[in-house]
Amino acid sequence: MADQGIDDSGLSWIVSITSAAETYQLGEAFGRVAEKNSLLLLFGSLGAGKTTLTSGIAYGLGAGESVPSPSYVYAFVYDKGRLPLWHFDFYRLYQELPEDVTPNLANWPSSRHAWTELEPELLDSVGWYEALEDDAVVVAEWPQGVVNDLSDALVVVMQSSMTDDVEKRILQIFAVGTKSQLLLANWRKQWQSL
């Protein structure tokens, strides 16, 4: 694992990991420091490790060791940990998948408006607004259609590649808002202590 540090602004952190186990551990570190109303937006292609990261978060919260992908039911709620965890997967809600699954973090948040928003009625039917009001940890996979109204979140961009038979994942984590900036710093400290 390689921690490339938080940038000078304190707004972004880049982590390089080489296994699903490390992805899980990174999630576990977040689960240990997560607070009420923590929001993670997970961007990345299929197989980038979004659900593995969320499984680690659930474990760090004390909600269990493994979580399935909610692709076919849109959301799962885990309420056995120290905070409830809402896990969303919006992949199947899009009429057409967004062309670019990776946000332009250099131009965030203005770049978020390039994506088509999901209809509020649709989001309401899967529990999105309830989750945001639940004093919970909320994790959203494929969040392109919900980002336009969010002001304080951690944006996680996950990219994976194979080199020399080793799977490598690069995660860039970006804080949007004051609360998420502090949460980002606490996450990094917890990760370094594992």
PDB file of C-alpha atoms in Angstrom:
ATOM      1  CA  MET A   1       0.000   0.000   0.000  1.00  0.00           C
ATOM      2  CA  ALA A   2       1.226   3.470  -0.764  1.00  0.00           C
ATOM      3  CA  ASP A   3      -0.198   6.576   0.799  1.00  0.00           C
ATOM      4  CA  GLN A   4       0.690   9.492  -1.426  1.00  0.00           C
ATOM      5  CA  GLY A   5      -0.613  11.922   1.138  1.00  0.00           C
ATOM      6  CA  ILE A   6      -3.169  14.655   1.356  1.00  0.00           C
ATOM      7  CA  ASP A   7      -2.520  17.637  -0.867  1.00  0.00           C
ATOM      8  CA  ASP A   8      -1.609  21.013   0.614  1.00  0.00           C
ATOM      9  CA  SER A   9      -5.228  22.178   0.580  1.00  0.00           C
ATOM     10  CA  GLY A  10      -6.347  19.163   2.643  1.00  0.00           C
ATOM     11  CA  LEU A  11      -9.007  18.469   0.031  1.00  0.00           C
ATOM     12  CA  SER A  12      -7.688  15.330  -1.651  1.00  0.00           C
ATOM     13  CA  TRP A  13      -5.831  12.144  -0.814  1.00  0.00           C
ATOM     14  CA  ILE A  14      -4.383   9.564  -3.190  1.00  0.00           C
ATOM     15  CA  VAL A  15      -3.959   5.949  -2.108  1.00  0.00           C
ATOM     16  CA  SER A  16      -2.409   3.155  -4.174  1.00  0.00           C
ATOM     17  CA  ILE A  17      -3.290  -0.401  -3.165  1.00  0.00           C
ATOM     18  CA  THR A  18      -2.544  -3.802  -4.658  1.00  0.00           C
ATOM     19  CA  SER A  19      -5.217  -6.169  -3.386  1.00  0.00           C
ATOM     20  CA  ALA A  20      -8.873  -6.564  -2.554  1.00  0.00           C
ATOM     21  CA  ALA A  21      -7.789  -7.118   1.065  1.00  0.00           C
ATOM     22  CA  GLU A  22      -6.214  -3.652   1.177  1.00  0.00           C
ATOM     23  CA  THR A  23      -9.348  -2.156  -0.397  1.00  0.00           C
ATOM     24  CA  TYR A  24     -11.361  -3.812   2.373  1.00  0.00           C
ATOM     25  CA  GLN A  25      -8.957  -2.498   5.041  1.00  0.00           C
ATOM     26  CA  LEU A  26      -9.224   1.023   3.651  1.00  0.00           C
ATOM     27  CA  GLY A  27     -12.996   0.748   3.980  1.00  0.00           C
ATOM     28  CA  GLU A  28     -12.623  -0.612   7.508  1.00  0.00           C
ATOM     29  CA  ALA A  29     -10.512   2.423   8.432  1.00  0.00           C
ATOM     30  CA  PHE A  30     -13.277   4.700   7.181  1.00  0.00           C
ATOM     31  CA  GLY A  31     -15.934   2.754   9.093  1.00  0.00           C
ATOM     32  CA  ARG A  32     -14.003   3.293  12.310  1.00  0.00           C
ATOM     33  CA  VAL A  33     -13.977   7.107  11.938  1.00  0.00           C
ATOM     34  CA  ALA A  34     -17.284   7.659  10.113  1.00  0.00           C
ATOM     35  CA  GLU A  35     -19.721  10.057  11.716  1.00  0.00           C
ATOM     36  CA  LYS A  36     -23.446  10.641  11.434  1.00  0.00           C
ATOM     37  CA  ASN A  37     -24.372  11.949   7.996  1.00  0.00           C
ATOM     38  CA  SER A  38     -21.122  10.791   6.388  1.00  0.00           C
ATOM     39  CA  LEU A  39     -21.584  10.519   2.638  1.00  0.00           C
ATOM     40  CA  LEU A  40     -19.292   8.652   0.236  1.00  0.00           C
ATOM     41  CA  LEU A  41     -19.812   8.848  -3.519  1.00  0.00           C
ATOM     42  CA  LEU A  42     -17.984   5.961  -5.204  1.00  0.00           C
ATOM     43  CA  PHE A  43     -17.028   6.452  -8.845  1.00  0.00           C
ATOM     44  CA  GLY A  44     -15.355   3.737 -10.869  1.00  0.00           C
ATOM     45  CA  SER A  45     -15.909   1.172 -13.570  1.00  0.00           C
ATOM     46  CA  LEU A  46     -17.337  -2.284 -12.972  1.00  0.00           C
ATOM     47  CA  GLY A  47     -14.934  -4.323 -10.852  1.00  0.00           C
ATOM     48  CA  ALA A  48     -13.024  -1.323  -9.495  1.00  0.00           C
ATOM     49  CA  GLY A  49     -13.651  -2.407  -5.877  1.00  0.00           C
ATOM     50  CA  LYS A  50     -16.584  -0.223  -4.812  1.00  0.00           C
ATOM     51  CA  THR A  51     -18.492  -3.019  -3.071  1.00  0.00           C
ATOM     52  CA  THR A  52     -15.303  -4.374  -1.467  1.00  0.00           C
ATOM     53  CA  LEU A  53     -14.616  -0.918  -0.014  1.00  0.00           C
ATOM     54  CA  THR A  54     -18.199  -0.790   1.287  1.00  0.00           C
ATOM     55  CA  SER A  55     -17.823  -4.238   2.901  1.00  0.00           C
ATOM     56  CA  GLY A  56     -14.843  -2.881   4.804  1.00  0.00           C
ATOM     57  CA  ILE A  57     -16.869   0.150   5.890  1.00  0.00           C
ATOM     58  CA  ALA A  58     -19.603  -2.146   7.209  1.00  0.00           C
ATOM     59  CA  TYR A  59     -17.011  -4.123   9.164  1.00  0.00           C
ATOM     60  CA  GLY A  60     -15.442  -0.955  10.576  1.00  0.00           C
ATOM     61  CA  LEU A  61     -18.894   0.177  11.730  1.00  0.00           C
ATOM     62  CA  GLY A  62     -19.513  -3.195  13.381  1.00  0.00           C
ATOM     63  CA  ALA A  63     -22.328  -4.069  10.950  1.00  0.00           C
ATOM     64  CA  GLY A  64     -20.854  -7.300   9.549  1.00  0.00           C
ATOM     65  CA  GLU A  65     -17.969  -8.648   7.539  1.00  0.00           C
ATOM     66  CA  SER A  66     -19.367  -8.667   4.018  1.00  0.00           C
ATOM     67  CA  VAL A  67     -22.038  -6.844   2.092  1.00  0.00           C
ATOM     68  CA  PRO A  68     -23.427  -7.862  -1.280  1.00  0.00           C
ATOM     69  CA  SER A  69     -23.792  -5.437  -4.138  1.00  0.00           C
ATOM     70  CA  PRO A  70     -27.285  -3.932  -4.104  1.00  0.00           C
ATOM     71  CA  SER A  71     -27.341  -3.772  -7.928  1.00  0.00           C
ATOM     72  CA  TYR A  72     -30.676  -5.550  -8.248  1.00  0.00           C
ATOM     73  CA  VAL A  73     -32.439  -4.073  -5.228  1.00  0.00           C
ATOM     74  CA  TYR A  74     -30.808  -0.611  -5.381  1.00  0.00           C
ATOM     75  CA  ALA A  75     -30.188  -0.316  -1.624  1.00  0.00           C
ATOM     76  CA  PHE A  76     -29.385  -2.279   1.500  1.00  0.00           C
ATOM     77  CA  VAL A  77     -29.564  -0.921   5.051  1.00  0.00           C
ATOM     78  CA  TYR A  78     -27.354  -2.322   7.801  1.00  0.00           C
ATOM     79  CA  ASP A  79     -28.324  -1.161  11.275  1.00  0.00           C
ATOM     80  CA  LYS A  80     -26.357  -3.465  13.580  1.00  0.00           C
ATOM     81  CA  GLY A  81     -23.244  -1.277  13.809  1.00  0.00           C
ATOM     82  CA  ARG A  82     -22.548   1.859  15.798  1.00  0.00           C
ATOM     83  CA  LEU A  83     -24.228   3.847  12.987  1.00  0.00           C
ATOM     84  CA  PRO A  84     -26.684   2.706  10.321  1.00  0.00           C
ATOM     85  CA  LEU A  85     -25.139   2.097   6.898  1.00  0.00           C
ATOM     86  CA  TRP A  86     -27.137   2.721   3.726  1.00  0.00           C
ATOM     87  CA  HIS A  87     -25.510   1.182   0.651  1.00  0.00           C
ATOM     88  CA  PHE A  88     -26.879   2.279  -2.726  1.00  0.00           C
ATOM     89  CA  ASP A  89     -26.038   1.101  -6.217  1.00  0.00           C
ATOM     90  CA  PHE A  90     -27.643   3.292  -8.882  1.00  0.00           C
ATOM     91  CA  TYR A  91     -26.177   1.421 -11.874  1.00  0.00           C
ATOM     92  CA  ARG A  92     -29.504  -0.024 -13.044  1.00  0.00           C
ATOM     93  CA  LEU A  93     -31.461   3.216 -12.563  1.00  0.00           C
ATOM     94  CA  TYR A  94     -29.934   4.922 -15.579  1.00  0.00           C
ATOM     95  CA  GLN A  95     -31.740   4.767 -18.907  1.00  0.00           C
ATOM     96  CA  GLU A  96     -28.292   5.109 -20.383  1.00  0.00           C
ATOM     97  CA  LEU A  97     -25.047   4.875 -18.476  1.00  0.00           C
ATOM     98  CA  PRO A  98     -23.039   8.057 -18.144  1.00  0.00           C
ATOM     99  CA  GLU A  99     -20.354   8.213 -20.832  1.00  0.00           C
ATOM    100  CA  ASP A 100     -17.638   9.087 -18.381  1.00  0.00           C
ATOM    101  CA  VAL A 101     -17.723   7.325 -15.027  1.00  0.00           C
ATOM    102  CA  THR A 102     -14.907   9.452 -13.622  1.00  0.00           C
ATOM    103  CA  PRO A 103     -15.552  12.986 -12.415  1.00  0.00           C
ATOM    104  CA  ASN A 104     -13.175  15.769 -13.330  1.00  0.00           C
ATOM    105  CA  LEU A 105     -11.858  16.525  -9.858  1.00  0.00           C
ATOM    106  CA  ALA A 106      -9.775  19.428 -11.073  1.00  0.00           C
ATOM    107  CA  ASN A 107     -13.039  21.104 -12.008  1.00  0.00           C
ATOM    108  CA  TRP A 108     -15.228  19.793  -9.177  1.00  0.00           C
ATOM    109  CA  PRO A 109     -17.957  20.696  -8.287  1.00  0.00           C
ATOM    110  CA  SER A 110     -18.814  22.464 -11.557  1.00  0.00           C
ATOM    111  CA  SER A 111     -18.026  19.315 -13.589  1.00  0.00           C
ATOM    112  CA  ARG A 112     -20.774  17.388 -11.828  1.00  0.00           C
ATOM    113  CA  HIS A 113     -23.445  19.159 -13.880  1.00  0.00           C
ATOM    114  CA  ALA A 114     -22.357  17.274 -16.991  1.00  0.00           C
ATOM    115  CA  TRP A 115     -24.331  14.211 -15.862  1.00  0.00           C
ATOM    116  CA  THR A 116     -28.039  13.603 -16.240  1.00  0.00           C
ATOM    117  CA  GLU A 117     -29.798  13.691 -12.895  1.00  0.00           C
ATOM    118  CA  LEU A 118     -31.951  10.810 -11.719  1.00  0.00           C
ATOM    119  CA  GLU A 119     -35.594  11.772 -11.205  1.00  0.00           C
ATOM    120  CA  PRO A 120     -36.468  12.753  -7.598  1.00  0.00           C
ATOM    121  CA  GLU A 121     -39.450  10.364  -7.584  1.00  0.00           C
ATOM    122  CA  LEU A 122     -37.171   7.497  -8.556  1.00  0.00           C
ATOM    123  CA  LEU A 123     -34.640   8.388  -5.866  1.00  0.00           C
ATOM    124  CA  ASP A 124     -37.433   8.670  -3.315  1.00  0.00           C
ATOM    125  CA  SER A 125     -38.711   5.206  -4.241  1.00  0.00           C
ATOM    126  CA  VAL A 126     -35.330   3.608  -3.434  1.00  0.00           C
ATOM    127  CA  GLY A 127     -34.959   5.470  -0.112  1.00  0.00           C
ATOM    128  CA  TRP A 128     -32.282   8.007  -1.069  1.00  0.00           C
ATOM    129  CA  TYR A 129     -33.825  10.998   0.712  1.00  0.00           C
ATOM    130  CA  GLU A 130     -34.689   8.920   3.761  1.00  0.00           C
ATOM    131  CA  ALA A 131     -31.066   7.812   3.992  1.00  0.00           C
ATOM    132  CA  LEU A 132     -29.765  11.373   3.817  1.00  0.00           C
ATOM    133  CA  GLU A 133     -31.978  12.305   6.805  1.00  0.00           C
ATOM    134  CA  ASP A 134     -31.212   9.184   8.873  1.00  0.00           C
ATOM    135  CA  ASP A 135     -28.065  10.267  10.788  1.00  0.00           C
ATOM    136  CA  ALA A 136     -26.374   7.393   8.983  1.00  0.00           C
ATOM    137  CA  VAL A 137     -23.352   6.598   6.859  1.00  0.00           C
ATOM    138  CA  VAL A 138     -24.473   6.675   3.221  1.00  0.00           C
ATOM    139  CA  VAL A 139     -22.428   5.046   0.456  1.00  0.00           C
ATOM    140  CA  ALA A 140     -23.511   5.406  -3.176  1.00  0.00           C
ATOM    141  CA  GLU A 141     -22.077   3.467  -6.113  1.00  0.00           C
ATOM    142  CA  TRP A 142     -22.648   5.015  -9.577  1.00  0.00           C
ATOM    143  CA  PRO A 143     -23.686   8.352  -7.997  1.00  0.00           C
ATOM    144  CA  GLN A 144     -23.481  10.429 -11.174  1.00  0.00           C
ATOM    145  CA  GLY A 145     -27.230  11.064 -11.137  1.00  0.00           C
ATOM    146  CA  VAL A 146     -27.413  12.352  -7.546  1.00  0.00           C
ATOM    147  CA  VAL A 147     -24.401  14.610  -7.139  1.00  0.00           C
ATOM    148  CA  ASN A 148     -25.909  17.905  -8.229  1.00  0.00           C
ATOM    149  CA  ASP A 149     -27.601  18.705  -4.912  1.00  0.00           C
ATOM    150  CA  LEU A 150     -24.912  17.461  -2.542  1.00  0.00           C
ATOM    151  CA  SER A 151     -22.713  19.941  -0.754  1.00  0.00           C
ATOM    152  CA  ASP A 152     -20.661  17.971   1.801  1.00  0.00           C
ATOM    153  CA  ALA A 153     -19.425  14.575   0.673  1.00  0.00           C
ATOM    154  CA  LEU A 154     -16.329  12.518   0.104  1.00  0.00           C
ATOM    155  CA  VAL A 155     -15.892  11.713  -3.567  1.00  0.00           C
ATOM    156  CA  VAL A 156     -13.930   8.500  -4.143  1.00  0.00           C
ATOM    157  CA  VAL A 157     -12.616   7.804  -7.628  1.00  0.00           C
ATOM    158  CA  MET A 158     -11.438   4.219  -8.010  1.00  0.00           C
ATOM    159  CA  GLN A 159      -9.321   3.108 -10.939  1.00  0.00           C
ATOM    160  CA  SER A 160      -7.892  -0.378 -11.353  1.00  0.00           C
ATOM    161  CA  SER A 161      -5.326  -1.855 -13.691  1.00  0.00           C
ATOM    162  CA  MET A 162      -3.212  -4.989 -14.050  1.00  0.00           C
ATOM    163  CA  THR A 163       0.579  -4.740 -14.119  1.00  0.00           C
ATOM    164  CA  ASP A 164       2.926  -7.727 -13.902  1.00  0.00           C
ATOM    165  CA  ASP A 165       0.029  -9.964 -12.781  1.00  0.00           C
ATOM    166  CA  VAL A 166      -0.693  -7.614  -9.864  1.00  0.00           C
ATOM    167  CA  GLU A 167      -3.967  -5.791  -9.642  1.00  0.00           C
ATOM    168  CA  LYS A 168      -3.329  -2.186  -8.734  1.00  0.00           C
ATOM    169  CA  ARG A 169      -5.967   0.253  -7.587  1.00  0.00           C
ATOM    170  CA  ILE A 170      -5.526   3.968  -7.346  1.00  0.00           C
ATOM    171  CA  LEU A 171      -8.057   5.806  -5.213  1.00  0.00           C
ATOM    172  CA  GLN A 172      -8.325   9.553  -5.268  1.00  0.00           C
ATOM    173  CA  ILE A 173     -10.488  10.791  -2.444  1.00  0.00           C
ATOM    174  CA  PHE A 174     -11.744  14.342  -2.610  1.00  0.00           C
ATOM    175  CA  ALA A 175     -13.429  16.286   0.193  1.00  0.00           C
ATOM    176  CA  VAL A 176     -16.330  18.535  -0.745  1.00  0.00           C
ATOM    177  CA  GLY A 177     -17.101  20.741   2.242  1.00  0.00           C
ATOM    178  CA  THR A 178     -15.663  21.457   5.666  1.00  0.00           C
ATOM    179  CA  LYS A 179     -17.079  18.403   7.448  1.00  0.00           C
ATOM    180  CA  SER A 180     -15.799  16.040   4.778  1.00  0.00           C
ATOM    181  CA  GLN A 181     -12.351  17.645   4.884  1.00  0.00           C
ATOM    182  CA  LEU A 182     -12.019  16.791   8.589  1.00  0.00           C
ATOM    183  CA  LEU A 183     -13.386  13.301   7.938  1.00  0.00           C
ATOM    184  CA  LEU A 184     -10.814  12.812   5.177  1.00  0.00           C
ATOM    185  CA  ALA A 185      -7.970  13.708   7.560  1.00  0.00           C
ATOM    186  CA  ASN A 186      -9.325  11.327  10.226  1.00  0.00           C
ATOM    187  CA  TRP A 187      -9.703   8.533   7.655  1.00  0.00           C
ATOM    188  CA  ARG A 188      -6.105   8.912   6.588  1.00  0.00           C
ATOM    189  CA  LYS A 189      -4.844   8.832  10.200  1.00  0.00           C
ATOM    190  CA  GLN A 190      -6.877   5.683  10.890  1.00  0.00           C
ATOM    191  CA  TRP A 191      -5.553   4.047   7.692  1.00  0.00           C
ATOM    192  CA  GLN A 192      -1.965   4.793   8.700  1.00  0.00           C
ATOM    193  CA  SER A 193      -2.523   3.219  12.134  1.00  0.00           C
ATOM    194  CA  LEU A 194      -3.711  -0.155  10.726  1.00  0.00           C
TER     195      LEU A 194
END
